[in-house]
Amino acid sequence: MDPDAAGELLGEGDPQGYEPLRIAIAEHVALSRGLTCTPHNIVIFAGAQHAVDLACRVLLTRGEQVWCEDPGYDGIYASATAAGAIPVAIPVDELGIVVERGMALAPDARLVYVSPSKQFPLGMELSLERRHALLQWASAAGAWVLEDDHDTEFCYAGRPMPALHALDREGRVTLPPECPRS
């Protein structure tokens, strides 16, 4: 093995992660999810929780509210709390996160964590109508959308719905750990 490649794999390389892997991820999400990003836009994390935690620490300040799917991924509650933010449980139904309920409970939230392609743990897909409503709310509120697009590659019938990131025209959506906008 090339000594430079071995050094990169042992943690002495690019702080964004192994560049050949970032190139492969950029190509994969462009083809499979319609996302436009470059390897420069990608940061490799040790896991989803690491990415969620860093996003909360960078995007939130003490006292800001965060919409969290209920039921949903417990890690967002821990990360939001650690960043000094206030997690707000927003119910989900058969169409995904109930955007209208979020707007009623925390209209000025700074961040929403959502798993639109396969809601965790219930597994439903966020409807296209709610995807647009969520993006409209985020734009009006000046909020960030942290999209966890896990398990999208496991679509057994038809094509998956577009990622929120692909629908976003204002740069409000970021994905852990894939392609935040530059």
XYZ file of N, CA and C in Angstrom:
546
model
N 0.848 -1.183 0.000
C 0.000 0.000 0.000
C 0.883 1.233 0.000
N 0.427 2.239 -0.729
C 1.104 3.515 -0.797
C 1.189 4.105 0.619
N 2.387 4.528 1.080
C 2.524 5.075 2.435
C 1.621 6.279 2.703
N 1.396 7.129 1.688
C 0.501 8.273 1.882
C -0.931 7.812 2.118
N -1.373 6.803 1.358
C -2.729 6.276 1.529
C -2.870 5.627 2.899
N -1.856 4.901 3.339
C -1.903 4.271 4.663
C -2.002 5.335 5.749
N -1.258 6.417 5.612
C -1.322 7.502 6.592
C -2.710 8.129 6.653
N -3.340 8.323 5.487
C -4.689 8.890 5.460
C -5.675 7.972 6.163
N -5.562 6.671 5.920
C -6.485 5.718 6.531
C -6.278 5.627 8.040
N -5.100 5.955 8.520
C -4.812 5.896 9.952
C -5.109 7.211 10.660
N -5.730 8.149 9.969
C -6.163 9.373 10.622
C -5.254 10.563 10.440
N -4.239 10.453 9.589
C -3.322 11.565 9.396
C -3.649 12.373 8.144
N -4.795 12.109 7.533
C -5.140 12.761 6.277
C -6.046 13.949 6.451
N -6.837 14.164 5.444
C -7.757 15.291 5.368
C -8.744 15.260 6.535
N -8.917 16.372 7.260
C -9.857 16.384 8.390
C -11.314 16.184 7.963
N -11.637 16.378 6.674
C -12.994 16.117 6.186
C -13.234 14.634 5.923
N -12.168 13.847 5.942
C -12.296 12.415 5.679
C -11.558 12.011 4.418
N -11.480 10.728 4.223
C -10.756 10.125 3.116
C -11.345 10.599 1.785
N -10.520 11.313 0.995
C -11.025 11.953 -0.224
C -11.632 10.978 -1.230
N -11.045 9.824 -1.512
C -11.703 8.902 -2.449
C -13.101 8.478 -1.983
N -13.295 8.365 -0.685
C -14.624 8.038 -0.165
C -15.581 9.218 -0.367
N -15.118 10.427 -0.137
C -15.962 11.614 -0.339
C -16.349 11.772 -1.808
N -15.421 11.446 -2.708
C -15.716 11.492 -4.149
C -16.804 10.473 -4.482
N -16.666 9.263 -3.961
C -17.655 8.211 -4.221
C -19.029 8.584 -3.656
N -19.062 9.177 -2.471
C -20.340 9.584 -1.869
C -20.986 10.679 -2.712
N -20.219 11.666 -3.153
C -20.769 12.747 -3.983
C -21.374 12.189 -5.268
N -20.687 11.255 -5.895
C -21.210 10.639 -7.116
C -22.464 9.829 -6.823
N -22.462 9.089 -5.740
C -23.603 8.247 -5.386
C -24.852 9.075 -5.089
N -24.744 10.119 -4.265
C -25.939 10.903 -3.918
C -26.435 11.729 -5.106
N -25.542 12.073 -6.024
C -25.982 12.772 -7.231
C -26.853 11.846 -8.080
N -26.417 10.606 -8.239
C -27.170 9.648 -9.054
C -28.417 9.132 -8.355
N -28.308 8.808 -7.086
C -29.412 8.139 -6.394
C -30.433 9.088 -5.780
N -30.021 10.308 -5.408
C -30.929 11.212 -4.695
C -31.075 12.576 -5.359
N -30.381 12.804 -6.471
C -30.520 14.071 -7.172
C -29.889 15.240 -6.446
N -28.922 14.971 -5.583
C -28.284 16.033 -4.815
C -27.067 16.556 -5.562
N -26.891 17.848 -5.526
C -25.747 18.479 -6.160
C -24.752 18.845 -5.071
N -23.644 18.150 -5.047
C -22.580 18.488 -4.114
C -21.260 17.983 -4.666
N -20.192 18.467 -4.099
C -18.855 18.053 -4.492
C -18.207 17.371 -3.297
N -17.106 16.692 -3.500
C -16.401 16.098 -2.361
C -16.034 17.131 -1.300
N -15.854 18.378 -1.715
C -15.531 19.453 -0.777
C -16.683 19.709 0.203
N -17.932 19.435 -0.224
C -19.109 19.647 0.616
C -19.331 18.524 1.623
N -18.574 17.459 1.529
C -18.813 16.264 2.346
C -17.797 16.171 3.476
N -18.311 15.857 4.660
C -17.466 15.598 5.824
C -17.832 14.205 6.335
N -16.834 13.371 6.525
C -17.053 12.017 7.025
C -17.005 12.056 8.547
N -18.029 11.498 9.178
C -18.117 11.432 10.634
C -17.988 9.999 11.109
N -17.786 9.838 12.395
C -17.685 8.508 12.992
C -19.043 7.814 13.027
N -20.115 8.555 12.868
C -21.464 8.006 12.864
C -22.468 9.141 12.814
N -23.737 8.777 12.641
C -24.786 9.784 12.525
C -24.877 10.648 13.781
N -24.729 10.049 14.956
C -24.852 10.823 16.184
C -23.753 11.885 16.286
N -22.571 11.554 15.836
C -21.471 12.519 15.814
C -21.837 13.706 14.923
N -22.422 13.425 13.750
C -22.811 14.487 12.824
C -23.937 15.341 13.402
N -24.938 14.699 14.015
C -26.066 15.416 14.611
C -25.568 16.318 15.741
N -24.687 15.789 16.568
C -24.164 16.557 17.688
C -23.408 17.795 17.207
N -22.554 17.629 16.221
C -21.803 18.773 15.699
C -22.746 19.797 15.060
N -23.733 19.331 14.301
C -24.691 20.258 13.679
C -25.412 21.081 14.749
N -25.829 20.437 15.833
C -26.518 21.171 16.907
C -25.594 22.202 17.547
N -24.353 21.843 17.764
C -23.420 22.772 18.403
C -23.078 23.959 17.511
N -23.093 23.745 16.198
C -22.761 24.813 15.257
C -23.973 25.692 14.945
N -25.148 25.084 14.807
C -26.318 25.815 14.332
C -27.183 26.429 15.425
N -27.034 25.976 16.670
C -27.933 26.400 17.740
C -27.224 27.220 18.808
N -27.984 28.087 19.448
C -27.492 28.791 20.630
C -28.445 28.499 21.781
N -27.964 28.762 22.965
C -28.723 28.480 24.193
C -30.129 29.064 24.128
N -31.104 28.226 24.471
C -32.486 28.657 24.552
C -33.299 28.529 23.273
N -32.659 28.256 22.146
C -33.411 28.091 20.900
C -34.135 26.748 20.901
N -35.267 26.706 20.203
C -36.061 25.487 20.153
C -35.719 24.653 18.928
N -35.897 23.327 19.092
C -35.638 22.363 18.027
C -36.849 21.449 17.904
N -37.407 21.351 16.696
C -38.479 20.387 16.467
C -37.852 19.001 16.386
N -38.414 18.055 17.122
C -37.960 16.666 17.120
C -39.153 15.761 16.861
N -39.052 14.874 15.903
C -40.150 13.952 15.615
C -40.504 13.149 16.870
N -41.823 12.943 17.087
C -42.289 12.184 18.250
C -43.309 11.147 17.806
N -42.940 9.837 17.816
C -41.660 9.329 18.279
C -40.575 9.599 17.243
N -39.355 9.558 17.703
C -38.248 9.830 16.798
C -36.921 9.415 17.383
N -35.878 9.876 16.751
C -34.502 9.539 17.110
C -34.116 10.227 18.414
N -33.834 9.441 19.448
C -33.494 9.996 20.763
C -32.219 10.844 20.754
N -31.303 10.544 19.847
C -30.042 11.261 19.810
C -30.188 12.750 19.582
N -31.232 13.181 18.874
C -31.427 14.610 18.641
C -31.779 15.320 19.940
N -32.530 14.659 20.801
C -32.875 15.265 22.098
C -31.604 15.509 22.914
N -30.724 14.514 22.945
C -29.475 14.630 23.701
C -28.580 15.724 23.117
N -28.448 15.752 21.808
C -27.574 16.736 21.169
C -28.111 18.158 21.309
N -29.419 18.328 21.137
C -30.013 19.656 21.293
C -29.828 20.153 22.721
N -30.082 19.283 23.679
C -29.935 19.648 25.087
C -28.485 19.995 25.406
N -27.551 19.206 24.900
C -26.130 19.469 25.144
C -25.702 20.814 24.557
N -26.351 21.234 23.473
C -26.040 22.526 22.854
C -26.758 23.683 23.557
N -27.547 23.361 24.589
C -28.267 24.395 25.322
C -29.615 24.743 24.722
N -30.024 23.982 23.711
C -31.303 24.240 23.047
C -32.430 23.480 23.752
N -33.638 23.740 23.321
C -34.820 23.139 23.930
C -35.509 22.246 22.897
N -35.449 20.915 23.075
C -36.152 20.025 22.150
C -37.664 20.127 22.360
N -38.401 20.174 21.260
C -39.857 20.231 21.302
C -40.375 19.029 20.510
N -41.114 18.144 21.170
C -41.651 16.942 20.532
C -42.790 17.328 19.593
N -42.637 16.997 18.307
C -43.655 17.279 17.302
C -44.192 15.925 16.826
N -45.508 15.723 16.927
C -46.051 14.408 16.572
C -45.884 14.075 15.094
N -45.862 12.778 14.823
C -45.882 12.260 13.457
C -47.168 11.467 13.288
N -47.643 11.399 12.052
C -48.780 10.546 11.729
C -48.427 9.763 10.470
N -49.417 9.213 9.790
C -49.138 8.373 8.617
C -48.500 9.145 7.469
N -48.483 10.473 7.520
C -47.867 11.297 6.484
C -46.537 11.905 6.930
N -46.070 11.554 8.125
C -44.808 12.070 8.637
C -45.014 13.154 9.678
N -43.992 13.974 9.884
C -44.062 15.021 10.902
C -45.221 15.975 10.592
N -45.972 16.341 11.617
C -47.143 17.199 11.456
C -46.661 18.655 11.544
N -46.394 19.234 10.392
C -45.805 20.566 10.301
C -46.692 21.609 10.989
N -47.996 21.520 10.798
C -48.917 22.488 11.407
C -48.805 22.460 12.933
N -48.630 21.273 13.495
C -48.496 21.145 14.950
C -47.178 21.776 15.407
N -46.123 21.571 14.638
C -44.841 22.190 14.953
C -44.935 23.702 14.946
N -45.648 24.236 13.959
C -45.800 25.693 13.871
C -46.611 26.225 15.052
N -47.529 25.422 15.563
C -48.318 25.851 16.726
C -47.514 25.749 18.020
N -46.712 24.687 18.159
C -45.953 24.460 19.400
C -44.683 25.298 19.502
N -44.003 25.478 18.388
C -42.714 26.190 18.406
C -42.513 26.905 17.072
N -43.271 27.959 16.823
C -43.182 28.640 15.522
C -41.829 29.281 15.241
N -41.090 29.614 16.295
C -39.803 30.285 16.129
C -38.611 29.352 16.310
N -38.848 28.038 16.208
C -37.747 27.078 16.362
C -36.641 27.407 15.370
N -35.435 27.081 15.743
C -34.258 27.384 14.909
C -33.853 26.197 14.035
N -34.321 24.971 14.414
C -33.893 23.752 13.724
C -35.016 22.730 13.807
N -35.134 21.921 12.767
C -36.005 20.744 12.798
C -35.161 19.558 12.361
N -35.263 18.471 13.127
C -34.607 17.217 12.762
C -35.697 16.306 12.231
N -35.525 15.829 11.007
C -36.562 15.030 10.367
C -35.938 13.882 9.581
N -36.626 12.746 9.592
C -36.206 11.590 8.784
C -37.312 11.336 7.754
N -37.304 12.087 6.639
C -38.439 12.098 5.719
C -38.590 10.867 4.833
N -37.524 10.190 4.509
C -37.623 9.065 3.592
C -38.082 7.789 4.274
N -37.712 7.638 5.528
C -38.134 6.479 6.317
C -38.103 6.923 7.769
N -39.237 7.440 8.247
C -39.289 8.001 9.584
C -38.840 6.953 10.602
N -38.000 7.390 11.519
C -37.519 6.490 12.566
C -38.299 6.768 13.839
N -38.949 5.796 14.444
C -38.902 4.352 14.207
C -40.083 3.784 13.427
N -41.041 4.603 13.004
C -42.285 4.069 12.439
C -42.201 3.692 10.968
N -41.319 4.322 10.204
C -41.048 3.888 8.838
C -41.837 4.556 7.726
N -42.747 5.494 8.046
C -43.508 6.130 6.967
C -42.650 7.172 6.251
N -43.123 7.530 5.056
C -42.439 8.535 4.241
C -43.164 9.869 4.410
N -42.401 10.944 4.556
C -42.989 12.277 4.645
C -43.612 12.619 3.293
N -44.895 12.995 3.300
C -45.597 13.291 2.043
C -44.951 14.484 1.345
N -45.136 14.541 0.039
C -44.585 15.650 -0.742
C -45.187 16.974 -0.283
N -46.474 16.979 0.014
C -47.122 18.199 0.503
C -46.475 18.680 1.797
N -46.205 17.764 2.714
C -45.570 18.151 3.982
C -44.112 18.539 3.775
N -43.447 17.936 2.820
C -42.068 18.341 2.526
C -42.046 19.817 2.134
N -42.966 20.186 1.247
C -43.025 21.587 0.820
C -43.435 22.507 1.974
N -44.389 22.055 2.797
C -44.816 22.870 3.945
C -43.660 23.067 4.928
N -42.878 22.028 5.145
C -41.733 22.118 6.056
C -40.699 23.103 5.522
N -40.426 23.042 4.232
C -39.459 23.967 3.633
C -39.981 25.409 3.665
N -41.274 25.591 3.442
C -41.851 26.938 3.515
C -41.749 27.492 4.935
N -42.065 26.647 5.926
C -41.938 27.102 7.318
C -40.489 27.471 7.627
N -39.543 26.593 7.240
C -38.126 26.846 7.531
C -37.667 28.158 6.909
N -38.109 28.424 5.704
C -37.740 29.674 5.041
C -38.307 30.877 5.795
N -39.578 30.803 6.139
C -40.222 31.921 6.837
C -39.639 32.129 8.234
N -39.287 31.040 8.910
C -38.773 31.115 10.286
C -37.263 31.335 10.339
N -36.581 31.230 9.201
C -35.120 31.317 9.213
C -34.502 30.132 9.927
N -35.155 28.974 9.819
C -34.714 27.766 10.530
C -33.939 26.839 9.602
N -33.162 25.973 10.221
C -32.431 24.932 9.511
C -33.228 23.638 9.552
N -33.109 22.833 8.504
C -33.698 21.499 8.463
C -32.541 20.509 8.428
N -32.456 19.682 9.451
C -31.432 18.645 9.520
C -32.085 17.357 9.040
N -31.795 16.989 7.799
C -32.439 15.855 7.136
C -31.614 14.592 7.326
N -32.202 13.612 7.991
C -31.571 12.298 8.141
C -32.213 11.377 7.117
N -31.545 11.193 6.012
C -32.076 10.463 4.859
C -31.615 9.004 4.891
N -31.630 8.404 6.079
C -31.135 7.035 6.226
C -32.031 6.024 5.506
N -31.450 4.930 5.111
C -32.142 3.785 4.501
C -32.827 4.087 3.176
N -32.554 5.208 2.535
C -33.203 5.523 1.264
C -32.816 4.531 0.181
N -31.652 3.960 0.305
C -31.212 3.007 -0.714
C -32.043 1.724 -0.700
N -32.871 1.534 0.336
C -33.704 0.344 0.437
C -35.133 0.646 -0.029
N -35.265 1.097 -1.256
C -36.564 1.385 -1.862
C -36.879 0.206 -2.771
N -37.901 -0.569 -2.426
C -38.166 -1.819 -3.136
C -39.162 -1.667 -4.283
N -39.908 -0.584 -4.321
C -40.884 -0.385 -5.391
C -40.822 1.068 -5.844
N -40.615 1.276 -7.127
C -40.569 2.632 -7.667
C -39.319 3.380 -7.226
N -39.340 4.669 -7.463
C -38.215 5.523 -7.091
C -38.548 6.232 -5.797
N -37.527 6.502 -4.970
C -37.800 7.229 -3.731
C -38.215 8.668 -4.021
N -38.955 9.245 -3.089
C -39.343 10.644 -3.195
C -38.073 11.496 -3.113
N -38.083 12.686 -3.705
C -36.879 13.510 -3.656
C -36.505 13.895 -2.220
N -35.227 13.957 -1.976
C -34.740 14.410 -0.671
C -35.166 15.855 -0.471
N -35.390 16.236 0.783
C -35.696 17.639 1.091
C -34.609 18.546 0.540
N -33.378 18.104 0.658
C -32.235 18.878 0.171
C -32.372 19.176 -1.317
N -32.877 18.198 -2.094
C -33.049 18.401 -3.531
C -34.196 19.365 -3.838
N -35.193 19.436 -2.957
C -36.331 20.345 -3.145
C -36.049 21.768 -2.651
N -35.081 21.889 -1.771
C -34.770 23.159 -1.111
C -34.147 24.142 -2.095
N -34.746 25.312 -2.212
C -34.227 26.354 -3.110
C -33.547 27.488 -2.351
N -33.566 27.425 -1.009
C -33.028 28.537 -0.224
C -31.864 28.151 0.671
N -31.375 26.921 0.582
C -30.221 26.520 1.380
C -30.516 26.325 2.853
N -31.736 25.885 3.204
C -32.116 25.682 4.606
C -31.849 24.257 5.076
N -31.603 23.324 4.141
C -31.501 21.906 4.487
C -30.049 21.454 4.491
N -29.686 20.732 5.540
C -28.383 20.106 5.622
C -28.590 18.645 5.968
N -27.698 17.808 5.519
C -27.817 16.368 5.713
C -26.670 15.847 6.562
N -26.932 15.084 7.603
C -25.825 14.411 8.266
C -25.735 13.004 7.758
N -24.627 12.462 7.406
C -23.324 13.106 7.277
C -22.970 13.381 5.829
N -23.941 13.533 4.948
C -23.661 13.559 3.523
C -23.294 14.926 2.970
N -24.222 15.702 2.442
C -23.881 16.868 1.638
C -24.476 18.182 2.113
N -23.918 18.833 3.100
C -24.408 20.172 3.378
C -24.034 21.111 2.254
N -24.858 22.122 2.033
C -24.544 23.093 0.972
C -23.333 23.908 1.381
N -22.582 24.325 0.385
C -21.405 25.157 0.690
C -21.776 26.606 0.748
